[in-house]
Coordinates of C-alpha atoms and ligand atoms in Angstrom, one line a residue:
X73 CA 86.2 133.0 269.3
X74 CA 83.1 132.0 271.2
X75 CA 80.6 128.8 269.7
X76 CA 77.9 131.2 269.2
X77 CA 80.1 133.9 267.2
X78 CA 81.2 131.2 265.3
X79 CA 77.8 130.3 264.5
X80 CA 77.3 133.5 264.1
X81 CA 79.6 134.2 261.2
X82 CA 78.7 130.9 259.2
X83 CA 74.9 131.8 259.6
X84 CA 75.5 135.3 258.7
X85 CA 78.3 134.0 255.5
X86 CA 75.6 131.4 254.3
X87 CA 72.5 133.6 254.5
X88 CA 74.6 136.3 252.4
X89 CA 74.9 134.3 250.2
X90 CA 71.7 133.6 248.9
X91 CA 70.8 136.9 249.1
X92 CA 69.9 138.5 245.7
X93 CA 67.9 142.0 246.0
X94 CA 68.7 145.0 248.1
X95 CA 65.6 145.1 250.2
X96 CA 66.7 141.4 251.8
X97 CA 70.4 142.4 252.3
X98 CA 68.5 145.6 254.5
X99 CA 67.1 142.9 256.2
X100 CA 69.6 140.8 257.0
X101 CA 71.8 143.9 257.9
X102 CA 69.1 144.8 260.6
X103 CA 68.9 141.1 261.5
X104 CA 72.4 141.1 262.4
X105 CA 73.9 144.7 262.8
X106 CA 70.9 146.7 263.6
X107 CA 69.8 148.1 267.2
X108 CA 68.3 144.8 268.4
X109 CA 70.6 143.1 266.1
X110 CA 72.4 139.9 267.2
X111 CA 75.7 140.8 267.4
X112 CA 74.6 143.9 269.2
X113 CA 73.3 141.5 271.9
X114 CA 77.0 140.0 272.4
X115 CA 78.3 143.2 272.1
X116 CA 76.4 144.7 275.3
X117 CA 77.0 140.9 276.9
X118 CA 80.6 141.7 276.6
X119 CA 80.7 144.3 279.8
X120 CA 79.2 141.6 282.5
X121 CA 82.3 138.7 281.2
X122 CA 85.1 138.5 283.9
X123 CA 88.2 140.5 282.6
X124 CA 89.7 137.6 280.5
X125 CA 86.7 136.7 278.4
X126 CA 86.2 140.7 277.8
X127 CA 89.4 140.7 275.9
X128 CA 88.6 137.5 273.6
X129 CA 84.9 138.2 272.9
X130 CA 85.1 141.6 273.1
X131 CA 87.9 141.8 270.1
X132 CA 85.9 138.7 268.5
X133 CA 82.9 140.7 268.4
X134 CA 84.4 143.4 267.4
X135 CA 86.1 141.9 264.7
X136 CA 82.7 140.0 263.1
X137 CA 81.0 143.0 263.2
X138 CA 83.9 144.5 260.9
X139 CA 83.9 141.9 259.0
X140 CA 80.2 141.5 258.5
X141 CA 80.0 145.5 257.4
X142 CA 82.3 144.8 255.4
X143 CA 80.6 141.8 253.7
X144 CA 77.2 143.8 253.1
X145 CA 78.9 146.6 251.9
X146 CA 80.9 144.6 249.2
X147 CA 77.2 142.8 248.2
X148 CA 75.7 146.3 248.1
X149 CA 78.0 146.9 245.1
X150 CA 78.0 143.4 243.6
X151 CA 73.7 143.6 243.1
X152 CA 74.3 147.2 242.2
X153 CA 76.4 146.6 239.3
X154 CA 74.3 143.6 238.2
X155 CA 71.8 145.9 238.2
X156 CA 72.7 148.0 235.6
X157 CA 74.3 145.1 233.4
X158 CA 71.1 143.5 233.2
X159 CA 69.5 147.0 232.0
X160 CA 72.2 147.2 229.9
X161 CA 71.6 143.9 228.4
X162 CA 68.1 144.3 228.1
X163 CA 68.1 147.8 226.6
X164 CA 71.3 147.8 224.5
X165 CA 71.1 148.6 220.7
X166 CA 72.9 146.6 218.2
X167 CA 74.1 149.4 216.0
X168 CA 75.2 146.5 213.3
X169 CA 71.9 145.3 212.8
X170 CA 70.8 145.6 209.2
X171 CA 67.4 147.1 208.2
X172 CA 64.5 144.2 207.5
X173 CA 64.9 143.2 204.1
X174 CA 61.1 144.0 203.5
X175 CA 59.9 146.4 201.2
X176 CA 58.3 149.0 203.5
X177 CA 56.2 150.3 200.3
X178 CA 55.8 154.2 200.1
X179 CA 52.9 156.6 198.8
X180 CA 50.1 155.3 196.5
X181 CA 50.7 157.0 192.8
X182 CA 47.1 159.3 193.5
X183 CA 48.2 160.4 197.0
X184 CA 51.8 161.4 195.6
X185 CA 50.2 163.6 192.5
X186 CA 47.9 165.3 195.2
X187 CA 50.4 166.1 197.2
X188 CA 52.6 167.3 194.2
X189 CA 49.9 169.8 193.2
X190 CA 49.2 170.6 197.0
X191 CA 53.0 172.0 196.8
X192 CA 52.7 173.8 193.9
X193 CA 49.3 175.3 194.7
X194 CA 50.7 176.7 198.4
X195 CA 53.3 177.8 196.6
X196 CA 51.2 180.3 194.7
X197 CA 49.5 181.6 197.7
X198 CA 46.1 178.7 198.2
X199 CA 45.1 177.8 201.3
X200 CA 43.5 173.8 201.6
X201 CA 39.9 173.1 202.6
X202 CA 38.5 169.7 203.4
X203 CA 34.8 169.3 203.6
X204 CA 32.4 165.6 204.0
X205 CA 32.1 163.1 202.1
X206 CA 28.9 162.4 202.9
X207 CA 27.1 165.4 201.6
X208 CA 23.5 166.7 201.6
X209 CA 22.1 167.7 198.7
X210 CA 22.0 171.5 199.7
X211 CA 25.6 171.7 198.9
X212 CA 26.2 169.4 196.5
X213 CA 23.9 170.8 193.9
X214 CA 21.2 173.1 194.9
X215 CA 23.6 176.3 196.1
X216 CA 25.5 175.1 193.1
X217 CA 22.8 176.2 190.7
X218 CA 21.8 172.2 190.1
X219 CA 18.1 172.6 191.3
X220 CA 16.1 169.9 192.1
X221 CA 14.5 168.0 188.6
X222 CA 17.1 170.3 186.5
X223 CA 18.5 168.2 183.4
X224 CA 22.3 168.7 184.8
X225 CA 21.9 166.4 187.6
X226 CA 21.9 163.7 185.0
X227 CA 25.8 164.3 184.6
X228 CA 26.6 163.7 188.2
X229 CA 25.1 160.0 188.4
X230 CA 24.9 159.6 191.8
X231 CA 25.1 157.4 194.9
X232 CA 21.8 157.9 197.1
X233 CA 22.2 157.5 200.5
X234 CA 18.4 155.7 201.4
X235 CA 16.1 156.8 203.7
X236 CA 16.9 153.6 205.6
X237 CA 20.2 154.6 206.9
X238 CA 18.9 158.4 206.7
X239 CA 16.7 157.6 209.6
X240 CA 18.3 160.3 211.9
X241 CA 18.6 163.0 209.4
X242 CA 16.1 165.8 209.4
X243 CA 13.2 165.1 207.6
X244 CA 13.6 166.5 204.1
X245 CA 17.4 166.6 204.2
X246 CA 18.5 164.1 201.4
X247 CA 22.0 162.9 201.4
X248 CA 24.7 161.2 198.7
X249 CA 28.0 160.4 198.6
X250 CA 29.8 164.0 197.2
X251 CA 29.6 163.8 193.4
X252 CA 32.4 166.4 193.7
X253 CA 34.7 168.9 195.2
X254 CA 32.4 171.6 194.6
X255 CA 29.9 171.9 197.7
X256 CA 33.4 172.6 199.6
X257 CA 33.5 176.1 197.7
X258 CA 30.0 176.5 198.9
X259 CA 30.8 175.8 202.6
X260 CA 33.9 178.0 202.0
X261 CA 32.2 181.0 200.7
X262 CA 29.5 180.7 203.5
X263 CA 32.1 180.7 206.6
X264 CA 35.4 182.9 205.5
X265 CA 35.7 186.0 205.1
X266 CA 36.6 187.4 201.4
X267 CA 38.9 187.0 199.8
X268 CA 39.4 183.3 199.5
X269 CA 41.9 181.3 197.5
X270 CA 41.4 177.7 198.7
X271 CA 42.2 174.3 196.8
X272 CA 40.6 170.9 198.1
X273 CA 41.9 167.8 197.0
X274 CA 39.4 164.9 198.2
X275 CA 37.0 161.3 197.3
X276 CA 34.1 161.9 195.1
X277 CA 31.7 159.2 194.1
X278 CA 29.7 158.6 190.5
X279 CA 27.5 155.9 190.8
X280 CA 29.1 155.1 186.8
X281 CA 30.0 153.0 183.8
X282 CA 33.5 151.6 184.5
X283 CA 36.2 152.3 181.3
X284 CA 39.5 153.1 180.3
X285 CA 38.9 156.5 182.1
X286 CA 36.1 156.4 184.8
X287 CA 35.6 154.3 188.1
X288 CA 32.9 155.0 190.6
X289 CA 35.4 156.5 192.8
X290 CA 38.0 159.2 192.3
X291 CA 40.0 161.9 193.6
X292 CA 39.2 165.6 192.6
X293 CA 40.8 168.7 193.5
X294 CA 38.9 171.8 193.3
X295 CA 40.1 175.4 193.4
X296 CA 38.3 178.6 194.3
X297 CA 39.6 182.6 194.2
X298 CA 37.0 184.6 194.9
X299 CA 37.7 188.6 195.6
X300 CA 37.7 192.0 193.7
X301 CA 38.9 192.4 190.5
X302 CA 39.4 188.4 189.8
X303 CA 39.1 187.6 186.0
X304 CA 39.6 184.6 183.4
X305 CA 42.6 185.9 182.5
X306 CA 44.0 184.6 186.4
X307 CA 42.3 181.3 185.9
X308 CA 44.1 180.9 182.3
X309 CA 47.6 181.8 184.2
X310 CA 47.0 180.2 187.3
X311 CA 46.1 176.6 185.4
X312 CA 49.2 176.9 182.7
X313 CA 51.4 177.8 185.8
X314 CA 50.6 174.5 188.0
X315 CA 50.3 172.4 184.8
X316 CA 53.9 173.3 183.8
X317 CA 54.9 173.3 186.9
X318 CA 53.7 169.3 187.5
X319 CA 54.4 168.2 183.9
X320 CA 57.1 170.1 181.9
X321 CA 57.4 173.1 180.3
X322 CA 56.8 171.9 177.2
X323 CA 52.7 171.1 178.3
X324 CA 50.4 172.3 176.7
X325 CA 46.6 173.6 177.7
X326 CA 43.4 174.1 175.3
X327 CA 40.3 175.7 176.9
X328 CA 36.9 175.0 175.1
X329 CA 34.0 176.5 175.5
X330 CA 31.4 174.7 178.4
X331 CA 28.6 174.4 180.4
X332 CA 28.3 174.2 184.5
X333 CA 25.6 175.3 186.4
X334 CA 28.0 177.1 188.9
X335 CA 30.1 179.0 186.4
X336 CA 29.8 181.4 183.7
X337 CA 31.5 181.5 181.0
X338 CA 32.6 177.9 181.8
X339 CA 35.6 176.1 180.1
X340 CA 36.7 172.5 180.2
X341 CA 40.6 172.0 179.9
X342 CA 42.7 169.5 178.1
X343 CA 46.2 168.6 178.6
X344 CA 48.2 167.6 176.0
X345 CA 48.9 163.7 176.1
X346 CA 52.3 162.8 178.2
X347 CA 51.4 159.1 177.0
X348 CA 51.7 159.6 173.4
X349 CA 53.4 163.5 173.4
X350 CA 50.3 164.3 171.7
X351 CA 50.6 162.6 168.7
X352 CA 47.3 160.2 169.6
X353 CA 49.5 157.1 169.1
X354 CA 51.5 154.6 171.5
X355 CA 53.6 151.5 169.7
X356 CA 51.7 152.0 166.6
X357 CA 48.1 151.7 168.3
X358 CA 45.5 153.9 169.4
X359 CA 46.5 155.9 172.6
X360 CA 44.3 154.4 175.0
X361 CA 44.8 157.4 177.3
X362 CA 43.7 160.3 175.4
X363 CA 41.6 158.0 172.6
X364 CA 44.2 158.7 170.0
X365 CA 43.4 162.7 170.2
X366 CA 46.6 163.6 171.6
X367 CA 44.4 165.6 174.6
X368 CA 43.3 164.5 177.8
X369 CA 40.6 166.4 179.5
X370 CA 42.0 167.3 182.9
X371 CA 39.4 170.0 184.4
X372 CA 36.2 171.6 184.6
X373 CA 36.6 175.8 185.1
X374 CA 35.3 179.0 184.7
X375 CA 33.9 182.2 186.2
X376 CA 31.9 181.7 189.3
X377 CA 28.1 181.7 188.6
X378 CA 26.5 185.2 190.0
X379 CA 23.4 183.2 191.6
X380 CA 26.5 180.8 193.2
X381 CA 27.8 184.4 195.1
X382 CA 24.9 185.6 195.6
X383 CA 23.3 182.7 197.3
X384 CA 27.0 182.5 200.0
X385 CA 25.7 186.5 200.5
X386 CA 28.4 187.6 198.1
X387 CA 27.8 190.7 195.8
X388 CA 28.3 189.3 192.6
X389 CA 28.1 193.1 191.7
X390 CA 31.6 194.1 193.6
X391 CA 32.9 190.5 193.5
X392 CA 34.1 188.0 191.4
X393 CA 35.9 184.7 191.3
X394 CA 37.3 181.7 189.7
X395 CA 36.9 177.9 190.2
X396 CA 37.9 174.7 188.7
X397 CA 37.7 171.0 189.3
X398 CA 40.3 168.5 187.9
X399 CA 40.6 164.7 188.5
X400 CA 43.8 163.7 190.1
X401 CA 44.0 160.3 189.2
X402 CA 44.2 161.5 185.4
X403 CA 46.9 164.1 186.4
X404 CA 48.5 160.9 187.9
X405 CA 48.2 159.0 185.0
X406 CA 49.8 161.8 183.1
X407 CA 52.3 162.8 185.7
X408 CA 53.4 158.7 185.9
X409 CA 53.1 157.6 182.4
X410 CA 50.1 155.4 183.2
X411 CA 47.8 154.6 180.2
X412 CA 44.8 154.2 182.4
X413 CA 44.1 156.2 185.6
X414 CA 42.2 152.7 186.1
X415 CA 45.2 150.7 187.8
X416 CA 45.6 152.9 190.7
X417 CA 42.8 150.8 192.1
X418 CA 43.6 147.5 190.9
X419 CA 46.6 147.2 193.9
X420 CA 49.1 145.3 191.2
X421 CA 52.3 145.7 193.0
X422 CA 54.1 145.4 189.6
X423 CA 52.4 148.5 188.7
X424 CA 52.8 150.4 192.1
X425 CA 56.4 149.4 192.9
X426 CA 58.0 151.2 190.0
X427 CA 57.2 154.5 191.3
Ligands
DAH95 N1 32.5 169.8 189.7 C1 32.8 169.5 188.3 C2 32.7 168.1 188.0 O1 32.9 167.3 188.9 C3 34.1 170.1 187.9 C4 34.2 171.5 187.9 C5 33.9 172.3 186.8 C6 34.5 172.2 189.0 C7 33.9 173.6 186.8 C8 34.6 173.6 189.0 C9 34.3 174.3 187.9 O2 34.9 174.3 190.1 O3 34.4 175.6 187.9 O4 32.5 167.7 186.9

């Protein structure tokens, strides 16, 4: 072999082997192989040698140039499989790891009652309506039959929003923080068609005295059927079926006589106490739950108010409905055992972790 093959091959060998991606080993095939390649040069050198060096060169040649497609070919395949070993590496899953030993928490107590009674209302055929929380009055008591300066608006004490932030309402629009479900049946009634069945489980706000049994924020879910022929006699069936449904059998429901402006006859329901199984007593003391009367008031219902259709452009004449309003935290507190709907908000993880 010539002094310049053998330069050659140890060039070619050494720059091979530093060679780690595919792009350079394309390069350094060219450099050496390709059209205007160095060995190519010999190779076309080979016909002007006298007869003797033809044979030795020539075969030399020959030979590198074997061995040298040969070489790339093998290092084609070596950076191919290390290739995929490193993206094995990298993206490989180590089925034997064990989950973090964190507790990754689960639903609040309030959100898991909603959804409970969400279930059970589908179930019986409702559909679910959301509407703001940020409300205008409009909705949340005048098309309710609250006017403006009427003694019931004392019983939602509510949260104002000021004229300040109000800048960009329209002037005369006054707005609050939704002192209940309700204004959603109004915003109901004025888009669907008849009939409606629709629950709406949501925020209110009472700007209130905190006890045992109010904060000044709470979760409501409101109901509304409104179509021919609907009577008190499907609101009394409708409420025993979802109460027994969500808290045994054996519960028990007691309708007194009430007053709301949007409903007529109106009724507020009690529950009989889970706490205490109605006897008004827990460990010898006072049921703090139900104040030691073995009830717990759970909703607001009745018959919609005529003037509550009428004003949605309902015939109050041809149509009827129902509607109710009951605080979820309290059906919470009774689904869960809790003695006051009041620790849902006080984020003790004693309290929340043993649901
Ligand atoms: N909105 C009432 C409240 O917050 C509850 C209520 C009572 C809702 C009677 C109703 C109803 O739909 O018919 O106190």
């Amino acid at each position: 072999m010539t002094e310049e093959l053998k330069k050659l091959q140890t060039d070619f060998a050494a720059a091979l082997e530093n060679i780690t991606t595919q792009e350079a080993l394309k390069e350094l095939e060219s450099e050496y192989l390709g059209k205007k390649g160095k060995l190519k040069a010999i190779l076309s050198g080979v016909k002007d040698l006298s007869i003797e060096d033809k044979k030795t060169v020539g075969v030399a040649a020959n030979q590198l140039k074997n061995e040298c497609i040969a070489a790339i070919a093998q290092k084609t395949q070596e950076l191919e499989d290390s290739y995929f070993s490193e993206i094995e590496d990298k993206e490989a899953i180590d089925v034997t790891i064990g989950y973090p030993s964190e507790n990754l928490g689960h639903k609040h107590p309030i959100s898991h009652a909603s959804e409970l009674l969400e279930d059970i209302f589908i179930s019986l055929g409702f559909k679910i309506e959301d509407g703001p929380q940020i409300e205008d009055e409009t909705h949340n008591f005048d098309m309710l039959n609250i006017p403006d300066n009427h003694p019931a608006r004392d019983v939602w004490d509510t949260f104002w929003i000021s004229d300040e932030i109000n800048k960009e309402r329209k002037p005369g629009d006054k707005y609050l923080l939704r002192t209940h479900t309700s204004p959603v049946q109004i915003r109901t009634m004025l888009r669907e068609e008849l009939p409606i069945k629709i629950i709406v489980p949501g925020r209110v706000f009472r700007y209130e005295q905190e006890d045992a049994r109010h904060t000044c924020n709470f979760y409501q879910l409101e109901g509304l059927v409104v179509g021919e022929g609907v009577t008190f006699g499907d609101l009394k069936w409708t409420l025993d079926t979802v109460m027994k449904q969500l808290l045994g059998e054996k519960t028990q429901l007691r309708f007194r006589p009430s007053i709301f402006p949007f409903t007529e006859p109106s009724a507020e329901v009690d529950v009989s106490c889970q706490i205490c199984n109605g006897s008004g007593e827990t460990k010898g003391k006072k049921c703090s739950m139900c104040s030691g009367t073995g009830w717990v008031e759970l909703l607001g219902a009745g018959m919609v108010h005529p003037k509550v259709l009428e004003g949605c452009g309902i015939d109050p004449m041809k149509y009827s409905g129902f509607a109710f309003g009951m605080g979820i935290d309290r059906i919470a507190a009774q689904r869960f055992g809790v003695s006051s709907s009041k620790m849902f908000y006080q984020n003790k993880l004693k309290l929340n972790e043993q649901f």
